[in-house]
Amino acid sequence: MPRTRQACCRDGKKAEIMTQPQLIKLGRWLTLGGYFSLLFGLFAWHLVIDPPAKHLISIIVFFQLGPLMIPLFGLLNGKLYTHAWSMYMAIFYFVIGVWYAGHDEDLIIGLYVIVTSLVFFTGTVVYTRYMGKQLKAQQQDEK
């Protein structure tokens, strides 16, 4: 009779790598880290490292950095709804990164935007999932 191993279990319980509060904190840090890296990276690239023509600076800053200002307050305050819809913004910036990476001159900023938007996206997914579970459990406890 073959033996079955339960490497993931001890004492009949599933072993957890991280607890729910730790996952919420991790999601929050990933979200904020990815968000601010994306924000400051784009700002530095367009205004310091590789500035475009003078007449285009305001247009590029408005259309690329402006949308990032919309969720700032909600992300800083840990609002679940803001984290949830910020996922779509992270996907939008991922597409921008792929667009930049497709051009040889902008490969570095493209890869940077791809990585930071993926960190931003991953953080929003983790935070939204586990914070939603925690809030749902709290509502059931109140009933």
mmCIF file of C-alpha atoms in Angstrom:
data_model
loop_
_atom_site.group_PDB
_atom_site.id
_atom_site.type_symbol
_atom_site.label_atom_id
_atom_site.label_comp_id
_atom_site.label_asym_id
_atom_site.label_seq_id
_atom_site.Cartn_x
_atom_site.Cartn_y
_atom_site.Cartn_z
ATOM 1 C CA MET A 1 0.000 0.000 0.000
ATOM 2 C CA PRO A 2 1.598 3.310 -1.054
ATOM 3 C CA ARG A 3 2.183 5.965 1.562
ATOM 4 C CA THR A 4 0.707 9.374 1.018
ATOM 5 C CA ARG A 5 2.588 12.404 2.164
ATOM 6 C CA GLN A 6 1.041 15.553 3.399
ATOM 7 C CA ALA A 7 3.955 17.893 3.080
ATOM 8 C CA CYS A 8 1.729 20.913 3.265
ATOM 9 C CA CYS A 9 -0.099 19.777 6.370
ATOM 10 C CA ARG A 10 0.751 19.308 10.015
ATOM 11 C CA ASP A 11 -1.484 18.243 12.843
ATOM 12 C CA GLY A 12 -4.297 17.743 10.358
ATOM 13 C CA LYS A 13 -4.315 21.470 9.469
ATOM 14 C CA LYS A 14 -3.084 23.178 6.365
ATOM 15 C CA ALA A 15 0.209 24.967 6.893
ATOM 16 C CA GLU A 16 -0.038 28.605 5.930
ATOM 17 C CA ILE A 17 2.908 30.464 4.528
ATOM 18 C CA MET A 18 1.433 33.865 5.363
ATOM 19 C CA THR A 19 -1.538 34.893 7.431
ATOM 20 C CA GLN A 20 -4.344 36.998 6.015
ATOM 21 C CA PRO A 21 -3.208 40.243 7.734
ATOM 22 C CA GLN A 22 0.301 39.665 6.397
ATOM 23 C CA LEU A 23 -1.063 39.167 2.879
ATOM 24 C CA ILE A 24 -3.108 42.354 3.185
ATOM 25 C CA LYS A 25 -0.004 44.249 4.281
ATOM 26 C CA LEU A 26 2.032 42.689 1.448
ATOM 27 C CA GLY A 27 -0.626 43.669 -1.088
ATOM 28 C CA ARG A 28 -0.685 47.199 0.242
ATOM 29 C CA TRP A 29 3.104 47.555 0.045
ATOM 30 C CA LEU A 30 3.237 46.068 -3.442
ATOM 31 C CA THR A 31 0.483 48.404 -4.583
ATOM 32 C CA LEU A 32 2.093 51.526 -3.165
ATOM 33 C CA GLY A 33 5.578 50.497 -4.269
ATOM 34 C CA GLY A 34 4.468 49.774 -7.824
ATOM 35 C CA TYR A 35 2.303 52.889 -7.967
ATOM 36 C CA PHE A 36 4.960 55.331 -6.769
ATOM 37 C CA SER A 37 7.702 53.638 -8.807
ATOM 38 C CA LEU A 38 5.538 54.025 -11.893
ATOM 39 C CA LEU A 39 4.645 57.622 -11.062
ATOM 40 C CA PHE A 40 8.167 58.822 -10.279
ATOM 41 C CA GLY A 41 9.763 56.727 -13.028
ATOM 42 C CA LEU A 42 7.551 58.225 -15.723
ATOM 43 C CA PHE A 43 8.026 61.690 -14.243
ATOM 44 C CA ALA A 44 11.824 61.327 -14.218
ATOM 45 C CA TRP A 45 11.926 59.821 -17.684
ATOM 46 C CA HIS A 46 9.817 62.493 -19.345
ATOM 47 C CA LEU A 47 11.174 65.516 -17.499
ATOM 48 C CA VAL A 48 14.786 64.677 -16.643
ATOM 49 C CA ILE A 49 16.266 61.631 -18.397
ATOM 50 C CA ASP A 50 14.812 61.909 -21.911
ATOM 51 C CA PRO A 51 12.682 65.060 -22.175
ATOM 52 C CA PRO A 52 10.634 65.505 -25.354
ATOM 53 C CA ALA A 53 10.376 68.755 -27.310
ATOM 54 C CA LYS A 54 9.397 71.736 -25.154
ATOM 55 C CA HIS A 55 5.939 72.070 -26.697
ATOM 56 C CA LEU A 56 5.103 68.397 -25.961
ATOM 57 C CA ILE A 57 6.120 68.198 -22.292
ATOM 58 C CA SER A 58 2.839 69.433 -20.844
ATOM 59 C CA ILE A 59 0.765 67.162 -23.090
ATOM 60 C CA ILE A 60 2.808 64.056 -22.241
ATOM 61 C CA VAL A 61 2.810 64.828 -18.515
ATOM 62 C CA PHE A 62 -0.924 65.520 -18.523
ATOM 63 C CA PHE A 63 -1.907 62.341 -20.369
ATOM 64 C CA GLN A 64 0.596 59.946 -18.773
ATOM 65 C CA LEU A 65 0.906 61.232 -15.228
ATOM 66 C CA GLY A 66 -2.527 62.828 -14.865
ATOM 67 C CA PRO A 67 -4.470 59.557 -14.684
ATOM 68 C CA LEU A 68 -2.124 58.325 -11.952
ATOM 69 C CA MET A 69 -3.247 61.195 -9.731
ATOM 70 C CA ILE A 70 -6.877 60.005 -9.688
ATOM 71 C CA PRO A 71 -6.477 57.032 -7.276
ATOM 72 C CA LEU A 72 -3.783 58.636 -5.092
ATOM 73 C CA PHE A 73 -6.015 59.563 -2.140
ATOM 74 C CA GLY A 74 -7.822 56.205 -2.058
ATOM 75 C CA LEU A 75 -4.622 54.185 -2.351
ATOM 76 C CA LEU A 76 -2.945 56.102 0.450
ATOM 77 C CA ASN A 77 -5.974 55.569 2.683
ATOM 78 C CA GLY A 78 -6.294 51.856 1.871
ATOM 79 C CA LYS A 79 -9.742 52.078 0.256
ATOM 80 C CA LEU A 80 -10.777 48.677 -1.072
ATOM 81 C CA TYR A 81 -12.850 50.054 -3.947
ATOM 82 C CA THR A 82 -9.967 52.258 -5.144
ATOM 83 C CA HIS A 83 -7.591 49.303 -5.096
ATOM 84 C CA ALA A 84 -10.123 47.263 -7.073
ATOM 85 C CA TRP A 85 -10.548 49.696 -9.955
ATOM 86 C CA SER A 86 -6.853 50.659 -9.920
ATOM 87 C CA MET A 87 -6.191 47.185 -11.330
ATOM 88 C CA TYR A 88 -7.543 48.443 -14.645
ATOM 89 C CA MET A 89 -5.218 51.419 -14.524
ATOM 90 C CA ALA A 90 -2.263 49.099 -13.928
ATOM 91 C CA ILE A 91 -3.267 47.087 -17.002
ATOM 92 C CA PHE A 92 -3.483 50.314 -19.020
ATOM 93 C CA TYR A 93 0.083 51.249 -18.010
ATOM 94 C CA PHE A 94 1.230 47.713 -18.817
ATOM 95 C CA VAL A 95 -0.045 48.265 -22.362
ATOM 96 C CA ILE A 96 1.806 51.603 -22.485
ATOM 97 C CA GLY A 97 4.969 49.785 -21.368
ATOM 98 C CA VAL A 98 4.593 47.200 -24.118
ATOM 99 C CA TRP A 99 4.063 50.013 -26.603
ATOM 100 C CA TYR A 100 7.258 51.757 -25.442
ATOM 101 C CA ALA A 101 9.233 48.503 -25.375
ATOM 102 C CA GLY A 102 8.335 47.901 -29.007
ATOM 103 C CA HIS A 103 10.541 50.809 -30.032
ATOM 104 C CA ASP A 104 14.314 50.367 -29.711
ATOM 105 C CA GLU A 105 14.927 53.879 -28.365
ATOM 106 C CA ASP A 106 12.365 53.477 -25.578
ATOM 107 C CA LEU A 107 13.097 49.867 -24.611
ATOM 108 C CA ILE A 108 14.438 50.744 -21.145
ATOM 109 C CA ILE A 109 11.465 52.875 -20.102
ATOM 110 C CA GLY A 110 9.134 50.302 -21.653
ATOM 111 C CA LEU A 111 10.562 47.478 -19.560
ATOM 112 C CA TYR A 112 10.506 49.718 -16.473
ATOM 113 C CA VAL A 113 6.840 50.555 -17.004
ATOM 114 C CA ILE A 114 6.014 46.883 -17.598
ATOM 115 C CA VAL A 115 7.697 45.764 -14.368
ATOM 116 C CA THR A 116 6.286 48.552 -12.184
ATOM 117 C CA SER A 117 2.771 48.160 -13.600
ATOM 118 C CA LEU A 118 2.919 44.406 -12.928
ATOM 119 C CA VAL A 119 3.986 45.074 -9.321
ATOM 120 C CA PHE A 120 1.165 47.622 -9.029
ATOM 121 C CA PHE A 121 -1.331 45.130 -10.508
ATOM 122 C CA THR A 122 -0.182 42.246 -8.316
ATOM 123 C CA GLY A 123 -0.455 44.413 -5.220
ATOM 124 C CA THR A 124 -3.977 45.525 -6.041
ATOM 125 C CA VAL A 125 -5.080 41.938 -6.700
ATOM 126 C CA VAL A 126 -3.618 40.621 -3.430
ATOM 127 C CA TYR A 127 -4.932 43.526 -1.356
ATOM 128 C CA THR A 128 -8.409 43.415 -2.887
ATOM 129 C CA ARG A 129 -8.745 39.661 -2.514
ATOM 130 C CA TYR A 130 -7.684 39.341 1.111
ATOM 131 C CA MET A 131 -9.102 42.636 2.372
ATOM 132 C CA GLY A 132 -12.436 41.698 0.784
ATOM 133 C CA LYS A 133 -12.357 38.344 2.566
ATOM 134 C CA GLN A 134 -11.558 40.062 5.860
ATOM 135 C CA LEU A 135 -14.378 42.580 5.481
ATOM 136 C CA LYS A 136 -16.814 39.820 4.539
ATOM 137 C CA ALA A 137 -15.810 37.817 7.626
ATOM 138 C CA GLN A 138 -16.267 40.911 9.811
ATOM 139 C CA GLN A 139 -19.757 41.495 8.393
ATOM 140 C CA GLN A 140 -20.735 37.878 9.080
ATOM 141 C CA ASP A 141 -19.419 38.153 12.646
ATOM 142 C CA GLU A 142 -21.587 41.233 13.223
ATOM 143 C CA LYS A 143 -24.746 39.395 12.176
#
